Short mmCIF file of C-alpha atoms in Angstrom, two decimals:
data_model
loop_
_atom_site.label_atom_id
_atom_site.label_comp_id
_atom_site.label_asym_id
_atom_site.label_seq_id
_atom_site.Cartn_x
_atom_site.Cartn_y
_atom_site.Cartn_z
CA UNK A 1 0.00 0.00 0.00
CA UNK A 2 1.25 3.75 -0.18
CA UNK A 3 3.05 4.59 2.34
CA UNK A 4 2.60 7.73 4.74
CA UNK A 5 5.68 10.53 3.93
CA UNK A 6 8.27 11.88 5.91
CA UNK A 7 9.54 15.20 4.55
CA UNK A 8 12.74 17.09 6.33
CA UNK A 9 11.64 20.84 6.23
CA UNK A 10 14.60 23.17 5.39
CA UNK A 11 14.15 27.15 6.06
CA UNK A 12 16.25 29.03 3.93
CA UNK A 13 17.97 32.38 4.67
CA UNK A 14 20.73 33.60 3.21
CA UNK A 15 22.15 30.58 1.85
CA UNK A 16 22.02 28.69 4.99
CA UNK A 17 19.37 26.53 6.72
CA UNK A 18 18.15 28.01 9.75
CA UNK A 19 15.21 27.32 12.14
CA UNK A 20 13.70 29.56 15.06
CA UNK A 21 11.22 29.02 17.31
CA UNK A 22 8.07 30.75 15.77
CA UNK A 23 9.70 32.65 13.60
CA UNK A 24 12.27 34.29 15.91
CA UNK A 25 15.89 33.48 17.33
CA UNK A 26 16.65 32.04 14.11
CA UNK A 27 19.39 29.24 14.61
CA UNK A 28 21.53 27.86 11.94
CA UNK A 29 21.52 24.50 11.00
CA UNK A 30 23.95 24.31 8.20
CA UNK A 31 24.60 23.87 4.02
CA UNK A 32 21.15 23.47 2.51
CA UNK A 33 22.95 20.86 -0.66
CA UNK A 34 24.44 19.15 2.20
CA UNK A 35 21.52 18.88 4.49
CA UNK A 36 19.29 17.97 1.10
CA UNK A 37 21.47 15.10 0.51
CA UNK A 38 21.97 13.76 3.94
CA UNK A 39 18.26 13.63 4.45
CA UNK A 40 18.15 11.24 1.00
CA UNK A 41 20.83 9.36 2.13
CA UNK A 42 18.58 8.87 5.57
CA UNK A 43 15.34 7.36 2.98
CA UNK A 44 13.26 11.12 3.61
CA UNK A 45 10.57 10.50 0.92
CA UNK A 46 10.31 14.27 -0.67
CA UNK A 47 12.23 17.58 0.98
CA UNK A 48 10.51 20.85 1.24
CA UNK A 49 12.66 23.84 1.03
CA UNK A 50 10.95 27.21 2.62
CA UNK A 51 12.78 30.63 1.18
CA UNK A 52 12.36 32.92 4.01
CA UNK A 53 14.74 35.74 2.65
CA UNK A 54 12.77 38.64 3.59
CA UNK A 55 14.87 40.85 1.10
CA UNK A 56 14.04 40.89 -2.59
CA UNK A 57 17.65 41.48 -3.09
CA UNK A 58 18.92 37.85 -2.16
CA UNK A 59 15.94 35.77 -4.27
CA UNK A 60 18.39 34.41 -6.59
CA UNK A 61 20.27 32.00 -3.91
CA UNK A 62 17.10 29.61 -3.56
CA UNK A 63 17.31 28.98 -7.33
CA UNK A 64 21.29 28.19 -7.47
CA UNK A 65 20.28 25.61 -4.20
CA UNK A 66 17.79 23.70 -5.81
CA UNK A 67 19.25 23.40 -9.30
CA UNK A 68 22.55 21.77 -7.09
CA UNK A 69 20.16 19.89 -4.99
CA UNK A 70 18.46 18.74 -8.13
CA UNK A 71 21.61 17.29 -9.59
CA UNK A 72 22.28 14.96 -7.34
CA UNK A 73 18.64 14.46 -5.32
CA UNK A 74 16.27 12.54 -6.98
CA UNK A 75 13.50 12.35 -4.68
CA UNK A 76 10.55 15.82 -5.00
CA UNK A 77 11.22 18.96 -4.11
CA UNK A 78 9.09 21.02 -2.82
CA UNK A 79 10.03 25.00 -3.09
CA UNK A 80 7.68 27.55 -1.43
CA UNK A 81 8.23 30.85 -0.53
CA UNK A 82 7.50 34.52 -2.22
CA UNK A 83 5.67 32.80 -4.63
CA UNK A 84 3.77 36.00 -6.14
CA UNK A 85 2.99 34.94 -9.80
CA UNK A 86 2.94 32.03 -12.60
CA UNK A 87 6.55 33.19 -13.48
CA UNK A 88 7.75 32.66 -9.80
CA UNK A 89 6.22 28.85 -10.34
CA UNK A 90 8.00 28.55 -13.75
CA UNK A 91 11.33 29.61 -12.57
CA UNK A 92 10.95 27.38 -9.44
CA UNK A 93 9.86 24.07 -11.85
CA UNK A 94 12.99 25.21 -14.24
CA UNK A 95 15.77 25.30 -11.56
CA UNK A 96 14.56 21.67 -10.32
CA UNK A 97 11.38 21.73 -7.79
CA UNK A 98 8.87 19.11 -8.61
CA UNK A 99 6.60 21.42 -6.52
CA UNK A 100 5.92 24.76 -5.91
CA UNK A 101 4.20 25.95 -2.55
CA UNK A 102 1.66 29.15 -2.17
CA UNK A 103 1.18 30.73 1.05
CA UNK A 104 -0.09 34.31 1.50
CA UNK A 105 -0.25 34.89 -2.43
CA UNK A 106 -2.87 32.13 -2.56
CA UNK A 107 -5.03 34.59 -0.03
CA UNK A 108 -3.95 38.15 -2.01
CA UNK A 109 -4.85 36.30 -5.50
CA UNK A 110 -6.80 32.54 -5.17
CA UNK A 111 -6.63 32.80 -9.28
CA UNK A 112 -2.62 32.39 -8.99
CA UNK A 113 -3.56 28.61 -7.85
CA UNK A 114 -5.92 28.43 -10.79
CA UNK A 115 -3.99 29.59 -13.31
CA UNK A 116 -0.40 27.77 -12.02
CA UNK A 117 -2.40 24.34 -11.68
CA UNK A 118 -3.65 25.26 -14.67
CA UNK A 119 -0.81 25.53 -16.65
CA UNK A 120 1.53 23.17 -14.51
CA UNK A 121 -0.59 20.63 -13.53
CA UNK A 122 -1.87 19.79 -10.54
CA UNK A 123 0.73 17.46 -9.10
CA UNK A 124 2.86 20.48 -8.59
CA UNK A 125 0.39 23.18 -6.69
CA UNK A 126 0.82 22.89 -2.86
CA UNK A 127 -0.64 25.28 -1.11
CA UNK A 128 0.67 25.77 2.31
CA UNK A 129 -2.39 27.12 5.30
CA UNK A 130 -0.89 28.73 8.35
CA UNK A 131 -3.35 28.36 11.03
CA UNK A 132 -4.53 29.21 14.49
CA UNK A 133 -7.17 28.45 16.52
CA UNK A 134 -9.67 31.09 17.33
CA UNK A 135 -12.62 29.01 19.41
CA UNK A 136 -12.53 24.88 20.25
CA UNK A 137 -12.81 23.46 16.60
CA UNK A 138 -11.81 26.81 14.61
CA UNK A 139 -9.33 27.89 13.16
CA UNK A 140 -8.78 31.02 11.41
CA UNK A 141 -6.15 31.21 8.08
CA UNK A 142 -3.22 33.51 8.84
CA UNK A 143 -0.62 35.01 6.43
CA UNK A 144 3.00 36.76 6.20
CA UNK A 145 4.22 34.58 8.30
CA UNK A 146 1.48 34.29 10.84
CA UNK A 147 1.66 37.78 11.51
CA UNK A 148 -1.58 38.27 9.59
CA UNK A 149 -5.31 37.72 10.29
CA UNK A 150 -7.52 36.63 6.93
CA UNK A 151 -10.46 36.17 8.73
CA UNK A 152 -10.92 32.71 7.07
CA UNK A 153 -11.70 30.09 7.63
CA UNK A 154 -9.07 27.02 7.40
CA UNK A 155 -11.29 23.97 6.55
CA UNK A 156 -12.96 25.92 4.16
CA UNK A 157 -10.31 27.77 2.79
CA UNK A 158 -8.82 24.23 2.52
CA UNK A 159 -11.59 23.26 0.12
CA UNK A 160 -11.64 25.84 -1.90
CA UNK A 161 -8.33 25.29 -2.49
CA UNK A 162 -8.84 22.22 -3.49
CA UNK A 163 -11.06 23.11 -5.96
CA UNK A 164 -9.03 25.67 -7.17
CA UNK A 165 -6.67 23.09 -8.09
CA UNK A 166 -4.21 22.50 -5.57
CA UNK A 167 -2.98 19.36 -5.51
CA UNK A 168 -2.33 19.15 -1.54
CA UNK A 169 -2.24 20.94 1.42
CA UNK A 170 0.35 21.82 3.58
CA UNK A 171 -0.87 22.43 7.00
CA UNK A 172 0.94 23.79 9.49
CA UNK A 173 0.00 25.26 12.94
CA UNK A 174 0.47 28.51 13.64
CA UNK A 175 0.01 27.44 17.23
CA UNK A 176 2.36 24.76 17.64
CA UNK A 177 5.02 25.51 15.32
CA UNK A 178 8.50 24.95 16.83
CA UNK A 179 6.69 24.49 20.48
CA UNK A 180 7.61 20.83 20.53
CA UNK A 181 4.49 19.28 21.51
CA UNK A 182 3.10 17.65 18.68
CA UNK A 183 0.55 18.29 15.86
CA UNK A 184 -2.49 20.53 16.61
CA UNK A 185 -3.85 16.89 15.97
CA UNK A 186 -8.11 18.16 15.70
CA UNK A 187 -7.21 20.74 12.86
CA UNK A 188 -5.20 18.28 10.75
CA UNK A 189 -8.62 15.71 11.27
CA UNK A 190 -10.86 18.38 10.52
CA UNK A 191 -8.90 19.29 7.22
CA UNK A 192 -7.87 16.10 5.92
CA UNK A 193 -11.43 14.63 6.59
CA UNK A 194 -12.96 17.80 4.60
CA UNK A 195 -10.59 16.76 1.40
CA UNK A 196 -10.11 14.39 -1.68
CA UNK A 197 -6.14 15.54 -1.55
CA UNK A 198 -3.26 14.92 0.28
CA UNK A 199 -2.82 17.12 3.82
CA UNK A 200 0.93 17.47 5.17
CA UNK A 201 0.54 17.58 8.74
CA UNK A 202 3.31 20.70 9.85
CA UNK A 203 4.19 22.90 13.17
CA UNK A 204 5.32 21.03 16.40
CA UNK A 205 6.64 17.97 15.92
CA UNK A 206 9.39 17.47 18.98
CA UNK A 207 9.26 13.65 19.06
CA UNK A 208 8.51 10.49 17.03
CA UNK A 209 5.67 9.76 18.72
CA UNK A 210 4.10 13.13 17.69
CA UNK A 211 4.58 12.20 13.94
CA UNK A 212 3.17 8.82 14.28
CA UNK A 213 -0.05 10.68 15.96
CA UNK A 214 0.09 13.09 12.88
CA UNK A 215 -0.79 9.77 10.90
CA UNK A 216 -3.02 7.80 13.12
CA UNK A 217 -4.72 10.46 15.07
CA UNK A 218 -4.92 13.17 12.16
CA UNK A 219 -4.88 11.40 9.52
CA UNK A 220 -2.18 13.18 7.75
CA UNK A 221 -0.82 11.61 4.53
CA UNK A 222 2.51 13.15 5.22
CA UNK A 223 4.28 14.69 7.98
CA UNK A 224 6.73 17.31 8.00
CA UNK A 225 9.51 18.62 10.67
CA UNK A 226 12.51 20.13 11.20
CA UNK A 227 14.47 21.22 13.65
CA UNK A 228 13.79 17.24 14.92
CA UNK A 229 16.00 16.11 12.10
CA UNK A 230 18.42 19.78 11.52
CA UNK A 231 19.85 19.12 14.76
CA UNK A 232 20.71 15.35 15.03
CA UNK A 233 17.88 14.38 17.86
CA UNK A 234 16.85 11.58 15.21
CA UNK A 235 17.42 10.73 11.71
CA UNK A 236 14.58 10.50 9.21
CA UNK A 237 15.47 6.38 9.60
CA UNK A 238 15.29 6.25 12.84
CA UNK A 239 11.54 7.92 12.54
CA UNK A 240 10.34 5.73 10.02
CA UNK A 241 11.73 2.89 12.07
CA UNK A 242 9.44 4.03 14.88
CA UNK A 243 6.40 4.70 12.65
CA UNK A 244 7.01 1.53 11.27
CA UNK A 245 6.72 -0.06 14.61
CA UNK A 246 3.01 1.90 15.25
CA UNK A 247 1.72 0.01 11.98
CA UNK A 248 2.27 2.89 10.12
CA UNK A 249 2.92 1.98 6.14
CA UNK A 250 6.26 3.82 5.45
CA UNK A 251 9.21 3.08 2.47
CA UNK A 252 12.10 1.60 4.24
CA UNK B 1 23.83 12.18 -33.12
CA UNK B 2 21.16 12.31 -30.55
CA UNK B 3 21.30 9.29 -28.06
CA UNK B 4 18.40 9.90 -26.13
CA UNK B 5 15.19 12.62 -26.71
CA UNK B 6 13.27 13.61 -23.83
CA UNK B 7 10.29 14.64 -25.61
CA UNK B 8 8.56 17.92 -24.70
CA UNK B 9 5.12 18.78 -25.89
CA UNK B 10 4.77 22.08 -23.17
CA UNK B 11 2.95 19.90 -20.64
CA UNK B 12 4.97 19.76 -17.24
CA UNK B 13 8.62 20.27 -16.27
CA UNK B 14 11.24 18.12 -17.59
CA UNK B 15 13.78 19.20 -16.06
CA UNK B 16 13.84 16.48 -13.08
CA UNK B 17 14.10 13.71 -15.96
CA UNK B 18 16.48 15.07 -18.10
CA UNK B 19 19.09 15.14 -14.78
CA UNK B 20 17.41 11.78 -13.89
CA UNK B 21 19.08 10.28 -17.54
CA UNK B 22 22.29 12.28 -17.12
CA UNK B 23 22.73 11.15 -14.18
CA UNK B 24 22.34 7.15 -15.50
CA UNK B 25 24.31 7.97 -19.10
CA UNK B 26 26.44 10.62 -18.10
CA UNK B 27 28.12 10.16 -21.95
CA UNK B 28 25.56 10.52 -23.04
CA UNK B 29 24.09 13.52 -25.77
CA UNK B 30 20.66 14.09 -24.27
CA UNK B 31 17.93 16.19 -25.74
CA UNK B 32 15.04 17.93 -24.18
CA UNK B 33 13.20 18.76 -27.62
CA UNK B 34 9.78 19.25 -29.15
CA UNK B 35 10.93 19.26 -32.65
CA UNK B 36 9.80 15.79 -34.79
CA UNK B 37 13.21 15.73 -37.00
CA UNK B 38 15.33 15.52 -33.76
CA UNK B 39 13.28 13.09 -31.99
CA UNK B 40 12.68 10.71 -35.28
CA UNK B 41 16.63 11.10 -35.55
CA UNK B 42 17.47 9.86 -31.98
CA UNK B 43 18.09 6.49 -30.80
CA UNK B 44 16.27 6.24 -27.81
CA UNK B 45 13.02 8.53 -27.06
CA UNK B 46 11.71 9.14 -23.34
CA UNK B 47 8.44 10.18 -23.52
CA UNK B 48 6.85 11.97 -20.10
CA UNK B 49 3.88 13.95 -19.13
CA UNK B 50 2.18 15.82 -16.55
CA UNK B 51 -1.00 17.83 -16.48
CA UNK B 52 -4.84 16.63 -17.88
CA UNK B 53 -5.14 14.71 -20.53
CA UNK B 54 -7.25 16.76 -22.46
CA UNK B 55 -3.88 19.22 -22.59
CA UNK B 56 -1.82 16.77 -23.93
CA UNK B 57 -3.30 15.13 -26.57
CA UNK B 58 -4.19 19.07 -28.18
CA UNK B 59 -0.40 19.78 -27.49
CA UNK B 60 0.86 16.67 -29.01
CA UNK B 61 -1.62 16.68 -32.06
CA UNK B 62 -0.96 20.30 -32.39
CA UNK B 63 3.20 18.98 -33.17
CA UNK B 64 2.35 16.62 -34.74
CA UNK B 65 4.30 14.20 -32.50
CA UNK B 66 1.17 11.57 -32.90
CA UNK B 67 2.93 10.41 -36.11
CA UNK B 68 6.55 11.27 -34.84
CA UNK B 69 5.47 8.46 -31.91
CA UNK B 70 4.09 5.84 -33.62
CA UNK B 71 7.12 6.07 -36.11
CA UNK B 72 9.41 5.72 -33.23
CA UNK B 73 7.67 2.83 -32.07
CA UNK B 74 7.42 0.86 -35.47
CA UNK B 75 11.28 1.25 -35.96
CA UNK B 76 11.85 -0.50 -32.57
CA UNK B 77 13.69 1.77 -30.88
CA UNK B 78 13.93 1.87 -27.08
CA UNK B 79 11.05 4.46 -25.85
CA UNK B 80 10.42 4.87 -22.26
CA UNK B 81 6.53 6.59 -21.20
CA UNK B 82 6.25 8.32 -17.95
CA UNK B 83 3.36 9.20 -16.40
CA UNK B 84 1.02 10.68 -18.86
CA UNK B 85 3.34 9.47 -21.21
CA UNK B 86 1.73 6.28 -20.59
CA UNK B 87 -1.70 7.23 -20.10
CA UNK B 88 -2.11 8.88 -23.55
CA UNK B 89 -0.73 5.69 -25.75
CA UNK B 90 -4.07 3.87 -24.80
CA UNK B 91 -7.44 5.02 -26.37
CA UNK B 92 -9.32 6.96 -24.33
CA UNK B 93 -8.64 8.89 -21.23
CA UNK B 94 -12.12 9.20 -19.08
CA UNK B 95 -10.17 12.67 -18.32
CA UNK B 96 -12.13 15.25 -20.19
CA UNK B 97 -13.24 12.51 -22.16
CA UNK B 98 -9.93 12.49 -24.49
CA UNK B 99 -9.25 10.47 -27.33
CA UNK B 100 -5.66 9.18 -27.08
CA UNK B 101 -2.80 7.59 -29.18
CA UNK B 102 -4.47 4.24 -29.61
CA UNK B 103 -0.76 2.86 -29.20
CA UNK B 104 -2.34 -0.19 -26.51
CA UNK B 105 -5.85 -0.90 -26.22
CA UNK B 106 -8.06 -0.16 -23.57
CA UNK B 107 -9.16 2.68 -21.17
CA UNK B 108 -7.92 5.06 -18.90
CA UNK B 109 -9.82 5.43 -15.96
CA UNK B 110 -10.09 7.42 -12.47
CA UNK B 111 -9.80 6.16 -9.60
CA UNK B 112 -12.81 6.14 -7.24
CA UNK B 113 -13.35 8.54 -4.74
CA UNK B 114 -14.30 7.83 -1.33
CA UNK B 115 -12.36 4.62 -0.67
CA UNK B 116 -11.39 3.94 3.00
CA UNK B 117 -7.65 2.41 3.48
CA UNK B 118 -8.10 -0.40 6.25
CA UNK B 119 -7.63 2.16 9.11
CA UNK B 120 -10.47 4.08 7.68
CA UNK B 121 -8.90 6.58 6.54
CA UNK B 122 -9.85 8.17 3.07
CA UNK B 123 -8.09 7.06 0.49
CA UNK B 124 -6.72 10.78 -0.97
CA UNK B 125 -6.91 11.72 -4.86
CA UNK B 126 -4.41 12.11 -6.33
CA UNK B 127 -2.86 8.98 -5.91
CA UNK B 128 0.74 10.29 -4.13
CA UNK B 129 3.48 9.25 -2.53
CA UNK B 130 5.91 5.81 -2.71
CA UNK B 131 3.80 2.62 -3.24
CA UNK B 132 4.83 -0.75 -3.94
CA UNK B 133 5.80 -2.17 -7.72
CA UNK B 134 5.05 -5.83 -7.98
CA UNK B 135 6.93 -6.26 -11.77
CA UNK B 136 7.47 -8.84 -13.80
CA UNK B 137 11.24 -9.97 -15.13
CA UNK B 138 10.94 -7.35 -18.07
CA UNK B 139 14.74 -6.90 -18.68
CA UNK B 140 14.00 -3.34 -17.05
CA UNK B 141 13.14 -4.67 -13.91
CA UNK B 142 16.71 -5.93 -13.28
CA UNK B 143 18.43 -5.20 -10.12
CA UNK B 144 15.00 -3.88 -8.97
CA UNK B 145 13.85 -6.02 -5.66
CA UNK B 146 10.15 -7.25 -5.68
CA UNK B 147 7.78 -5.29 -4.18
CA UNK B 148 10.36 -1.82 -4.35
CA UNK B 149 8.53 1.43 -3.68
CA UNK B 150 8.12 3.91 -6.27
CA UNK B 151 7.36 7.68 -6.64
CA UNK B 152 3.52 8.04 -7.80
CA UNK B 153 1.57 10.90 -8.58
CA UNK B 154 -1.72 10.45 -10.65
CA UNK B 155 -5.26 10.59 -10.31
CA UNK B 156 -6.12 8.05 -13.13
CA UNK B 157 -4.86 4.66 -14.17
CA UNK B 158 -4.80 2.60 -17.50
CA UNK B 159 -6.91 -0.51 -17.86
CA UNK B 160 -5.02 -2.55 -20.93
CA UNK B 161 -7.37 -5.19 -22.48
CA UNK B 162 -4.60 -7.69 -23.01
CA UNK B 163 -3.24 -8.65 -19.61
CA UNK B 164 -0.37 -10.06 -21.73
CA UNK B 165 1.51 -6.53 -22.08
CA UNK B 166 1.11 -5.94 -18.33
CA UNK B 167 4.60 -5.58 -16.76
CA UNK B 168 3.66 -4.39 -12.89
CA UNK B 169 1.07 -3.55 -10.53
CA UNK B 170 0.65 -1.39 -7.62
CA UNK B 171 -2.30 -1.70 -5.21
CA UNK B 172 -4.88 1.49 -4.26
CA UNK B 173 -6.85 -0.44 -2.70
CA UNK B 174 -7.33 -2.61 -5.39
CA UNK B 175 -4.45 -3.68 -7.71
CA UNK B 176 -3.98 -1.11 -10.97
CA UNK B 177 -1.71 -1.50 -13.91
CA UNK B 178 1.27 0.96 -13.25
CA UNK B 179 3.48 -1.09 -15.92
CA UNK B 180 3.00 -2.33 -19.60
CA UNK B 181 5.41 -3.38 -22.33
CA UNK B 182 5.31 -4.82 -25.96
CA UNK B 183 8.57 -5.11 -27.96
CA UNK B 184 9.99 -1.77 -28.08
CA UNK B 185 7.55 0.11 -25.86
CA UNK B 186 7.90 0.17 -22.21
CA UNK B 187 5.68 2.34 -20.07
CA UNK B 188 5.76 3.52 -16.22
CA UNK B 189 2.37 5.76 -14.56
CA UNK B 190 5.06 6.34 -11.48
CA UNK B 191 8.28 8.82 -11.75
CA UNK B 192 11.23 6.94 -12.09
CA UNK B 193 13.14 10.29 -12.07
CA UNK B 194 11.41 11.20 -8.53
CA UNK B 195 12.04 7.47 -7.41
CA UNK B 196 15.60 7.33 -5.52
CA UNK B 197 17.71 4.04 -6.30
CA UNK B 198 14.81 2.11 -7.56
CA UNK B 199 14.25 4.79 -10.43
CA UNK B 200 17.76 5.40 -11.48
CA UNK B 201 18.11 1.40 -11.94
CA UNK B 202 14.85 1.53 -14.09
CA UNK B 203 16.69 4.37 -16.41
CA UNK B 204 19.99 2.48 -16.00
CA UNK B 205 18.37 -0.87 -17.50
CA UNK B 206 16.51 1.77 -20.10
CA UNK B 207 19.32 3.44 -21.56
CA UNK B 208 21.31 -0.29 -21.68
CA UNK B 209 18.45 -1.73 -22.92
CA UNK B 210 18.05 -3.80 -26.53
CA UNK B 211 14.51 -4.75 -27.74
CA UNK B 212 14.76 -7.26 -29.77
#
């Protein structure tokens, strides 16, 4: 049967990987090329690379990184980030992503998904949700890096996604991310139970056991973290390993 | 001399296979082309795809690689379909309702929505992620184990009438054709350039491979 994915999440800054703790106290974690092809070496099923260069100045590094990832990777790449217009997906496809991921431009301009899965294809649209919860079994959609209220709603926003033409969902929570304490487990369930796509369970993962419950308890079809992997608590192995000893279907 | 065309008809990024065959045939004078003349000239042709069917088939008709194809495939060279580029050889993609190549007979289909996975989970469309390849002992399968995972992405799958040409299966819930061969013509629905070890061997035993 398929197996549920683990994907290594690499911030990018500046040439380097880094990784903070809610998007502050940024800490670096090393080469991105390097990183990329440890994590293959380790069996990680795709990598997602985040661009979080906040200058406009320094946008050509994440291209140079995934054209020498994409030499010598061959596993997907995901590569998400100031993705503003079709062009931005082009250029990302030509330097080597198999993916391209859609955050707050998604929310500016919902035709951008339209017209990239339009011309792309499916397969390659992931559009990434930042979320937080606003009352028990709600949670709102927030952009610019969770700094920003939408006043959506996630599960919906989710589906209409979906029928946009994305061809998953990256969910992370806004909440959780880089606490350490697992999965905001209820809005993963309530998303991935609203869709027909895949839903990438992200934000909070500090353990194994938190990205087994990403799979069994939210019903994630992926699961993404970090800073788990960036700084040597466990190797992507050692997490399938673990899954693999919760039943959890994984490539070995 | 071209040794190997990648064909592209405009439909998806090609980018990840054309490293993918470098990387296997590093000697090698690949081409990423559209144009007939250099894709009738070369010796081997991988054909991929991404994107709806209906897209394709206008793109290919519309450059005139229909007839480029099939003349490939009568002169028995080596051609390798990916993806879509194995969905469109049959004859009719329920996508859009799209008349195909007519290369193998039978349908393409979609696969059901609403399918629980024995944990009760839904069963997500598109199809995506690593599943398991039971093949055959097509010489392209060598130095592949049984059972290896593979890189899938797809929403429909190919039904061929004559089980004969079948070359592997994968299982979502149910088992679906993911491989089919006839003489010169081998064809893939998952990513071998997306598929670690497993897909570099199946471009490795491509690129060395003689149909007879």
């Amino acid at each position: 049967m398929l197996a549920k994915r683990i994907i290594p999440c690499l911030d990018v800054t500046a040439g380097r990987v880094v990784k903070g703790v809610s998007f502050v106290e940024l800490r670096d974690a090393g080469d991105p090329v390097e990183i990329a092809r440890r994590y293959d070496d380790q069996g990680a099923d795709e990598l997602t690379f985040l661009d979080i260069t906040a200058s406009s100045d320094d946008r050509g590094i994440i291209f140079r990184i995934i054209e020498k990832v994409a030499e010598q990777v061959f596993i997907p790449l995901t590569v998400g980030g100031g993705v503003r217009e079709v062009g931005d997906v082009r250029n990302l496809l030509n330097a080597g992503a198999d993916k391209v991921s859609i955050n707050t431009s998604a929310v500016v301009n919902p035709q951008l998904v339209a017209d990239a899965s339009a011309r792309y294809g499916s397969q390659c649209i992931v559009v990434a949700i930042d979320a937080k919860q606003v009352q028990p079994g709600k949670w709102e959609v927030f952009t610019h890096g969770g700094r920003k209220a939408t006043g959506l709603d996630a599960v919906e926003w989710a589906q209409k996604m979906q029928t946009l033409g994305a061809g998953e969902i990256l969910l992370t929570s806004m909440d959780q991310d880089g606490q350490k304490k697992g999965f905001d487990l209820a809005l993963t369930r309530a998303v991935t139970d609203a869709l027909e796509i895949p839903v990438i369970a992200s934000g909070g993962v500090g353990n194994l056991q938190h990205l087994a419950d990403g799979v069994k308890i939210g019903g994630a079809d992926a699961v993404l973290a970090a800073s788990i992997f960036h700084f040597g608590e466990y190797t992507v192995q050692q997490a399938k390993q673990y899954m693999a000893q919760q039943g959890i279907e994984v490539r070995l | 001399m071209v040794d190997i065309a990648v064909v592209d008809y405009g439909m998806g990024n090609l980018r990840s296979v054309q490293q993918a065959v470098r990387k296997v045939a590093p000697g090698a004078n690949i081409i990423v082309t559209g144009e007939p003349d250099v894709i009738a000239s070369a010796a081997r042709v991988v054909f991929p795809g991404q994107g709806a069917a209906p897209d394709c088939m206008r793109e290919i008709r519309a450059r005139h690689l229909d007839r480029v194809i099939a003349g490939v495939v009568r002169e028995g060279k080596p051609f390798l379909g990916i993806c879509m580029g194995l969905q469109v050889l049959f004859e009719h993609s329920e996508e859009g309702d799209t008349p195909c190549l007519g290369l193998f007979q039978g349908p393409v289909k979609r696969f059901a929505s609403g399918l629980l996975d024995a944990q009760g989970n839904k069963l997500k469309v598109p199809h995506m992620g690593w599943n398991r390849v039971h093949h055959g002992d097509h010489p392209l399968w060598a130095g592949i184990a049984q059972d290896a995972r593979f890189y899938f992405v797809h929403s429909y799958h190919v039904q061929p009438r004559d089980a004969g040409l079948v070359q592997a299966t994968s299982d979502y819930p149910q088992p679906f054709v993911c491989a089919v061969a006839r003489d010169n013509l081998f064809a893939v629905q998952f990513h071998p350039e997306k598929s670690a070890a497993a897909g570099l061997q199946l471009l490795q035993n491509f690129v060395n491979w003689n149909p007879l």
